[in-house]
PDB file of C-alpha atoms and ligand atoms in Angstrom:
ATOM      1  CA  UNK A 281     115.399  47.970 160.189  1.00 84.00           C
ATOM      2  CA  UNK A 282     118.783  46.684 162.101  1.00 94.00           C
ATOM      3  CA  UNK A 283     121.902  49.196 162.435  1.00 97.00           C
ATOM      4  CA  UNK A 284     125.391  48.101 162.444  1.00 98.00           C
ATOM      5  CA  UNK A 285     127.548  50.401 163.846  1.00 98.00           C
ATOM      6  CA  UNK A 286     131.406  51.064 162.213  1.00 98.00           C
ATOM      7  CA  UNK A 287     134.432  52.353 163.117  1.00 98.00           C
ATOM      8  CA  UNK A 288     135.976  54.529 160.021  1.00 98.00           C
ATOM      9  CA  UNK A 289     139.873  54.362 160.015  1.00 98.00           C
ATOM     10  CA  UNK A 290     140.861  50.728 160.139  1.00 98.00           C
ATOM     11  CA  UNK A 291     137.536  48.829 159.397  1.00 98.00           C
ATOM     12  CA  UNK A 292     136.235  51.405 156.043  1.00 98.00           C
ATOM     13  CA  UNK A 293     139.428  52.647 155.247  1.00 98.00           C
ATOM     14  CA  UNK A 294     143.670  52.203 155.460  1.00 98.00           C
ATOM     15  CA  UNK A 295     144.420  53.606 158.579  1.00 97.00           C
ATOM     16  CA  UNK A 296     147.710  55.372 159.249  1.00 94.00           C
ATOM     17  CA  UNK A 297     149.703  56.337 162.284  1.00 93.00           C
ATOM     18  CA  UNK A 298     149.773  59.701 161.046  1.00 94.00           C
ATOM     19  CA  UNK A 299     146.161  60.023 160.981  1.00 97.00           C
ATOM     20  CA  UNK A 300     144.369  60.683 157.989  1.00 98.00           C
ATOM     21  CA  UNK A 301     145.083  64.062 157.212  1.00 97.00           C
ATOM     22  CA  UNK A 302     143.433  64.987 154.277  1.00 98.00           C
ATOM     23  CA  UNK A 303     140.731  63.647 151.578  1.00 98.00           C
ATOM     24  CA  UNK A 304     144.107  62.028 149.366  1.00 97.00           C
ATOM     25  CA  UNK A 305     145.072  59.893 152.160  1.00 98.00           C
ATOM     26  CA  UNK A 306     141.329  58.361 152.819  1.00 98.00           C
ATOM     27  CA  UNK A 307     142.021  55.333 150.737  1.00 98.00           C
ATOM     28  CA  UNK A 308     139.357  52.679 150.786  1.00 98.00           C
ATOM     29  CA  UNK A 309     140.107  49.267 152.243  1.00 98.00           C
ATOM     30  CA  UNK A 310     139.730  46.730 149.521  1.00 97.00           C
ATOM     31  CA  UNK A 311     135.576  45.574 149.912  1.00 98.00           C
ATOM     32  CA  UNK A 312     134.710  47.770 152.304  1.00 98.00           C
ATOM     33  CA  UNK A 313     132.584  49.635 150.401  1.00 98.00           C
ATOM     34  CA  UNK A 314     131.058  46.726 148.380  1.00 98.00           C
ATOM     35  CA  UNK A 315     130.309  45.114 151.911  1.00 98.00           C
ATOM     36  CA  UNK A 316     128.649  48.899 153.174  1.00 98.00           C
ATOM     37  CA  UNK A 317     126.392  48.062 149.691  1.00 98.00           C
ATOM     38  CA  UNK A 318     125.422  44.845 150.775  1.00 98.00           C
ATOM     39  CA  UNK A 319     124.555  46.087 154.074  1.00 98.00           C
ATOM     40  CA  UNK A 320     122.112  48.646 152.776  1.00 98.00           C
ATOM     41  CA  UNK A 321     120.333  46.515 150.359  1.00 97.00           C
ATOM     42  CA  UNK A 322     119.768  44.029 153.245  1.00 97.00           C
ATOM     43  CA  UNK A 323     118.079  46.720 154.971  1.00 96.00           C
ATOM     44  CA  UNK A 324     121.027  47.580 157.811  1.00 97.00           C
ATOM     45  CA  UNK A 325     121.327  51.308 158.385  1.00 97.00           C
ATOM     46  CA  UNK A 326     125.023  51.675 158.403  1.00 98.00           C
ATOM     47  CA  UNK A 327     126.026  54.606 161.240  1.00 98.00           C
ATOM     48  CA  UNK A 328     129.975  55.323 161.375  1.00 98.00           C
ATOM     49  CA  UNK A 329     131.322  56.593 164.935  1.00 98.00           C
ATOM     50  CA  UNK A 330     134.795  57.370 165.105  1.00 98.00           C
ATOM     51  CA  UNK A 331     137.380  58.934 166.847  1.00 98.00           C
ATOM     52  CA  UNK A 332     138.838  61.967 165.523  1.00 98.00           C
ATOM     53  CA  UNK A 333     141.497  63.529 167.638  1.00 98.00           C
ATOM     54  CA  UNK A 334     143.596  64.823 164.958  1.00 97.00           C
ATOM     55  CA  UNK A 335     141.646  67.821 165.219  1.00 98.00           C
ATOM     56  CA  UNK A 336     142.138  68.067 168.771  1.00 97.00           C
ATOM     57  CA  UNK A 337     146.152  67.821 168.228  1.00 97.00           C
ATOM     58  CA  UNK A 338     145.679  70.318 165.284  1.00 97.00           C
ATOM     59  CA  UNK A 339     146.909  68.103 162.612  1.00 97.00           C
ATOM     60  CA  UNK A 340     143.507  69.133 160.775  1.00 98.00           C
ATOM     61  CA  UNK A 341     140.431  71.286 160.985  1.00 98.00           C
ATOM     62  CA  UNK A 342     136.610  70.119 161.414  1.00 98.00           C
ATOM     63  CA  UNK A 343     135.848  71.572 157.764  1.00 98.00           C
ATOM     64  CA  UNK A 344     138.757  68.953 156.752  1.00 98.00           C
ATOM     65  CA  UNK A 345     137.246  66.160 158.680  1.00 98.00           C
ATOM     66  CA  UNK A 346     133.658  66.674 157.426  1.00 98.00           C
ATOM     67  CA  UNK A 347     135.594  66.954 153.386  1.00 98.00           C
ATOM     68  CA  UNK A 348     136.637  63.932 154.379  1.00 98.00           C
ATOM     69  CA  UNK A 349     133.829  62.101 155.490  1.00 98.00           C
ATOM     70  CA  UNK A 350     131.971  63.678 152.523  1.00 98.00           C
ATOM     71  CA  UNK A 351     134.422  62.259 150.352  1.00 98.00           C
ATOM     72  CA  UNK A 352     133.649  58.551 151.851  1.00 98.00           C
ATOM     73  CA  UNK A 353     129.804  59.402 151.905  1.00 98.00           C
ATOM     74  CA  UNK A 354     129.978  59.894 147.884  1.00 98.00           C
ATOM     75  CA  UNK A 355     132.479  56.851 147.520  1.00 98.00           C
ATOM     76  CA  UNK A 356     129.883  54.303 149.156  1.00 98.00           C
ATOM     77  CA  UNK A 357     127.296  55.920 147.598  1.00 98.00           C
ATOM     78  CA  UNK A 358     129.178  55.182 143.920  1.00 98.00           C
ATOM     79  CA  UNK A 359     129.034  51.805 145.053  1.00 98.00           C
ATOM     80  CA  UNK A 360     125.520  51.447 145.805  1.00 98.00           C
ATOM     81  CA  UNK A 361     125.975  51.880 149.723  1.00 98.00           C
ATOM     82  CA  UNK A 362     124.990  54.380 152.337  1.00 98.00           C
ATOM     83  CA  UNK A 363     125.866  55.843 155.163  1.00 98.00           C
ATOM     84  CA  UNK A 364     123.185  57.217 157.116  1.00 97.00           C
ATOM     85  CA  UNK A 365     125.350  59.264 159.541  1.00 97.00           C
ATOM     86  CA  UNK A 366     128.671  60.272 160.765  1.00 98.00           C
ATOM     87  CA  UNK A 367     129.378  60.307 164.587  1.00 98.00           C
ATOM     88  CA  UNK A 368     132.752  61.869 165.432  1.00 98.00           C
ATOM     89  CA  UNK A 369     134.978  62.534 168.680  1.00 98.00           C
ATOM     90  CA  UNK A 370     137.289  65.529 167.509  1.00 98.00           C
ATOM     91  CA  UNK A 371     138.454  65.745 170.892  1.00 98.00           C
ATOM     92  CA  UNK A 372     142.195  64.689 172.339  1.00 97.00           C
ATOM     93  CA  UNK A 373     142.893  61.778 174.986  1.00 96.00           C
ATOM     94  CA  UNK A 374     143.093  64.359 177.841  1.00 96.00           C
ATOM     95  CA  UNK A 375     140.414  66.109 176.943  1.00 97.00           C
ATOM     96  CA  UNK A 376     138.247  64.163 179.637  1.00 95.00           C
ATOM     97  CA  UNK A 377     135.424  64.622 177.242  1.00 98.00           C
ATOM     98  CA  UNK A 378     132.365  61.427 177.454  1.00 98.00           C
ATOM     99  CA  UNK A 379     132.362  60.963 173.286  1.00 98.00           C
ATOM    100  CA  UNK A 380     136.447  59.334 172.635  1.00 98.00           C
ATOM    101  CA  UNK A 381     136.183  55.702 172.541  1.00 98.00           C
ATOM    102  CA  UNK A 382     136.418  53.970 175.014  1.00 98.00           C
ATOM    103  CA  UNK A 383     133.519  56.266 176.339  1.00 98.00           C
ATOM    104  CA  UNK A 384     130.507  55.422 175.128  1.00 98.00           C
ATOM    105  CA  UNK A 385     129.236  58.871 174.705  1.00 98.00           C
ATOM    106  CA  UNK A 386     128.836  58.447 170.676  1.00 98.00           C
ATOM    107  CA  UNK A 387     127.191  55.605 171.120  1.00 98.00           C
ATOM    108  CA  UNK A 388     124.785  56.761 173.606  1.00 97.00           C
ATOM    109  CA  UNK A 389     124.222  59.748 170.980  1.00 97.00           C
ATOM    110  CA  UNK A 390     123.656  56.995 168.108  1.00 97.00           C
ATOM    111  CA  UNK A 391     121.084  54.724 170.485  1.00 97.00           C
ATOM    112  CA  UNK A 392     118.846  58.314 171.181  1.00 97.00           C
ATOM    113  CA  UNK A 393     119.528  60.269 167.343  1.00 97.00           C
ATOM    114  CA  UNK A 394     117.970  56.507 166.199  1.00 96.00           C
ATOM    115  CA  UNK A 395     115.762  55.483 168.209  1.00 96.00           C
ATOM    116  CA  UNK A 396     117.431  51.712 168.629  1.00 95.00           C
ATOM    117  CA  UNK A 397     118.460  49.750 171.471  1.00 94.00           C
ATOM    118  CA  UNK A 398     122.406  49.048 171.828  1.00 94.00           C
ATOM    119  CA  UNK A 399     121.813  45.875 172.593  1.00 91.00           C
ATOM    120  CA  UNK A 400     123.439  43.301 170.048  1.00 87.00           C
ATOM    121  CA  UNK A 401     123.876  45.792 167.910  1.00 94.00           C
ATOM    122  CA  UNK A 402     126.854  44.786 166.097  1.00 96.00           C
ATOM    123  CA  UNK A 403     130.142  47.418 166.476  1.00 97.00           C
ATOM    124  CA  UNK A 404     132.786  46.881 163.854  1.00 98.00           C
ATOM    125  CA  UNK A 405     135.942  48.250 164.964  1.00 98.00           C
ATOM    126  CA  UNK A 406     140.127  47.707 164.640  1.00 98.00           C
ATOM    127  CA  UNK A 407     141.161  48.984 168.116  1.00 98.00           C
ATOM    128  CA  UNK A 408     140.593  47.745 171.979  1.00 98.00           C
ATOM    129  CA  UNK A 409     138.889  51.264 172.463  1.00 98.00           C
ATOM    130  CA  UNK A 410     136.078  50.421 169.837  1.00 98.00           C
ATOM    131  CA  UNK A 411     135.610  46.907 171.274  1.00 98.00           C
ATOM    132  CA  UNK A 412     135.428  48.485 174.831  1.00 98.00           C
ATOM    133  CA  UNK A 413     132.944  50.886 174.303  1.00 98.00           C
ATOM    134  CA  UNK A 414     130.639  48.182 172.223  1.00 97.00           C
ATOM    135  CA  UNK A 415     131.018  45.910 175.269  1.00 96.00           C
ATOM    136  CA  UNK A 416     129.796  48.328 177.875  1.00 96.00           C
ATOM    137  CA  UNK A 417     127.140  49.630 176.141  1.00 96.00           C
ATOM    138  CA  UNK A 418     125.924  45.856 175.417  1.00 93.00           C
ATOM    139  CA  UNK A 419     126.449  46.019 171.619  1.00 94.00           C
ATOM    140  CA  UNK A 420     128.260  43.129 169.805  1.00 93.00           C
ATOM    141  CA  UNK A 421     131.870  44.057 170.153  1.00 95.00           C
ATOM    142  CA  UNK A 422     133.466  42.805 166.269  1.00 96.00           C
ATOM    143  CA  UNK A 423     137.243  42.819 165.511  1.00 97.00           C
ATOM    144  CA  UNK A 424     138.185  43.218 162.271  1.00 98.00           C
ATOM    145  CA  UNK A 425     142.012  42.010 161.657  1.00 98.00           C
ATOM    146  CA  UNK A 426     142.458  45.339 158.790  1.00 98.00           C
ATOM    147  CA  UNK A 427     143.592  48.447 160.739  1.00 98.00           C
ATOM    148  CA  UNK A 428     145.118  47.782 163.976  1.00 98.00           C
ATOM    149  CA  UNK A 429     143.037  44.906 163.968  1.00 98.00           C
ATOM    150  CA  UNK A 430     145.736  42.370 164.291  1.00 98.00           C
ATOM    151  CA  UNK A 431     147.673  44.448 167.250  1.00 98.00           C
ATOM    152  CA  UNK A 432     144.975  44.086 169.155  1.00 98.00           C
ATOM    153  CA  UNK A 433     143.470  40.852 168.866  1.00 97.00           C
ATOM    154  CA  UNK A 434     147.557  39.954 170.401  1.00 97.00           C
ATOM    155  CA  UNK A 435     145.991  42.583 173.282  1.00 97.00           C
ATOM    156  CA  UNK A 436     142.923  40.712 173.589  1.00 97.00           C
ATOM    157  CA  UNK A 437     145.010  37.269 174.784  1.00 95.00           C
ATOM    158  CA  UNK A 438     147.037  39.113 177.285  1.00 96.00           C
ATOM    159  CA  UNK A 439     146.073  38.492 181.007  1.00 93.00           C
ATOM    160  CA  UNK A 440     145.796  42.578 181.550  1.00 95.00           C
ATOM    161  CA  UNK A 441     143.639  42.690 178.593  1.00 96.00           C
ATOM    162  CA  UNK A 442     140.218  45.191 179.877  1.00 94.00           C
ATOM    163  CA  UNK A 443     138.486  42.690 177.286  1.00 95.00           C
ATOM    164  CA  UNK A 444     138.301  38.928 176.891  1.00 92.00           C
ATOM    165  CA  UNK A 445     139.153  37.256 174.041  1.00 91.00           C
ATOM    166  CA  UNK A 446     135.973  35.175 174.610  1.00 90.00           C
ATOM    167  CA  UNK A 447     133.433  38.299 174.678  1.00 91.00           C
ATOM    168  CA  UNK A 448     134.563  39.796 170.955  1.00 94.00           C
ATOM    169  CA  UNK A 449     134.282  37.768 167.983  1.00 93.00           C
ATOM    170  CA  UNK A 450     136.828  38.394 165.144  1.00 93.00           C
ATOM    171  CA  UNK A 451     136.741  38.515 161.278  1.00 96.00           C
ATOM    172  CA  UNK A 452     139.568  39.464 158.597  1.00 97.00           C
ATOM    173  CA  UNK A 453     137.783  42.149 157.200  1.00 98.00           C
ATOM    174  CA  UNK A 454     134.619  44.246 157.064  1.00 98.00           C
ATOM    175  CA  UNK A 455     133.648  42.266 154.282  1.00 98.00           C
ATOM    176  CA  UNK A 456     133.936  38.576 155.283  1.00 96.00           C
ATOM    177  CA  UNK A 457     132.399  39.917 158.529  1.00 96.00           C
ATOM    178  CA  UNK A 458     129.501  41.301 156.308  1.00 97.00           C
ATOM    179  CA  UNK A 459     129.304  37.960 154.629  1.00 95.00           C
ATOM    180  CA  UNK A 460     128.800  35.994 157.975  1.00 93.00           C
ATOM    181  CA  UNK A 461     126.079  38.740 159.386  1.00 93.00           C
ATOM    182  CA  UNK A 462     123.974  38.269 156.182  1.00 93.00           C
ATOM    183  CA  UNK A 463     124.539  34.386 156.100  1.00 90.00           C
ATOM    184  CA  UNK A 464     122.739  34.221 159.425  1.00 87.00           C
ATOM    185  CA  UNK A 465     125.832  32.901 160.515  1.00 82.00           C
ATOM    186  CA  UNK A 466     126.239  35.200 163.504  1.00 80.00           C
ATOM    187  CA  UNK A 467     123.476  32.294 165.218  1.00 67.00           C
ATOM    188  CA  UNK A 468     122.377  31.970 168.490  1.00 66.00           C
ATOM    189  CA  UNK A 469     125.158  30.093 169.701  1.00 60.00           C
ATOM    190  CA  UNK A 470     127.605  32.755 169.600  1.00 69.00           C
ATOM    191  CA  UNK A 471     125.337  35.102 170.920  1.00 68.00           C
ATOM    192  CA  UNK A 472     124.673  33.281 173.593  1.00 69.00           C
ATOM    193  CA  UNK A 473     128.547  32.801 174.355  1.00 67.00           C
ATOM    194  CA  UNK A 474     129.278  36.154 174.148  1.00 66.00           C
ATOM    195  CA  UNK A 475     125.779  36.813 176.828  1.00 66.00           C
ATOM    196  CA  UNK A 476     124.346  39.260 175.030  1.00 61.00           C
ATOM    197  CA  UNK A 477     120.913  36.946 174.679  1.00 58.00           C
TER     198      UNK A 477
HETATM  199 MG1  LIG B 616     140.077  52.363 163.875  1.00 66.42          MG
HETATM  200 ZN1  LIG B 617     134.946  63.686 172.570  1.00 66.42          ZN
END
């Protein structure tokens, strides 16, 4: 089986600056959960790893969080999809913990909890951080232009970027990136252009 690895606020659902606070304000980003369906029934296990420092700053608890993320669960599940787990950082920026994007910590976790190898595994995410820590663990670093997506593919071009332009590959959304994957359109060529084979 292949994983794909997904950010949640941003890529699976609207993200907001005020974090998403509560199980009203998770609101599904148009396709996203059609393209989590897809995913399944082409035999991807789907693994979300996200950042959740909201409950570091005390803008909501972990029981919150995981009504939350059970909310989503039984949402993709409504539409055929399924998440097989839920990887989460509830720590704060200065928390100097090894889990908040851009350490890799989570994804370390995922690679060990699954038994996979990073390596071209493909990271969907809407911020530098998630494209960061998919780079340095040797994943497939994927921007998706929903979230803060379009911020920071302007990021990307800048000459202080910590990321090339030339070593993520970008998409509109979760779905049309979904569409390429199973398409076999994600061919050797780019592969080899971003060195990952
Ligand atoms: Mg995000
Ligand atoms: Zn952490």
């Amino acid at each position: 089986m292949k994983t794909i690895l997904l950010d949640r606020d941003g890529v699976i659902n609207q993200d907001s600056d005020e974090f998403i606070k509560s199980v009203d304000e998770w609101v599904p980003i148009p396709g996203s959960l059609e393209a989590i369906a897809l995913l399944h029934r082409h035999d991807y296990r789907v693994v979300v790893v996200s950042n959740q420092s909201g409950v570091a700053r005390g803008l909501f608890s972990l029981e919150t969080l995981n009504d939350i993320n059970r909310h989503m669960l039984v949402e993709t599940r409504k539409k055929g999809g399924l998440i097989e787990a839920v990887f989460f950082c509830p720590h704060g920026p200065d928390d100097g913990c090894s889990c908040r994007k851009p350490a890799t910590g989570m994804f370390r976790d995922v690679a060990t909890r699954l038994k996979i190898e990073m390596s071209g595994v493909p990271v969907v995410g809407d911020s530098m951080r998630d494209l960061q820590a998919a780079h340095d663990v040797g994943a497939l670093p994927v921007l998706v232009r929903t979230g803060k997506g379009k911020q920071t593919k302007k990021l990307l071009e800048k000459d202080d970027s910590p990321l090339s332009i030339d070593e993520v590959i970008d998409f509109k959304n979760l779905a049309s990136f979904t569409d390429a994957l199973l398409a076999g359109e994600l061919d050797k060529t780019m592969l080899e252009r971003l060195g990952i084979i």
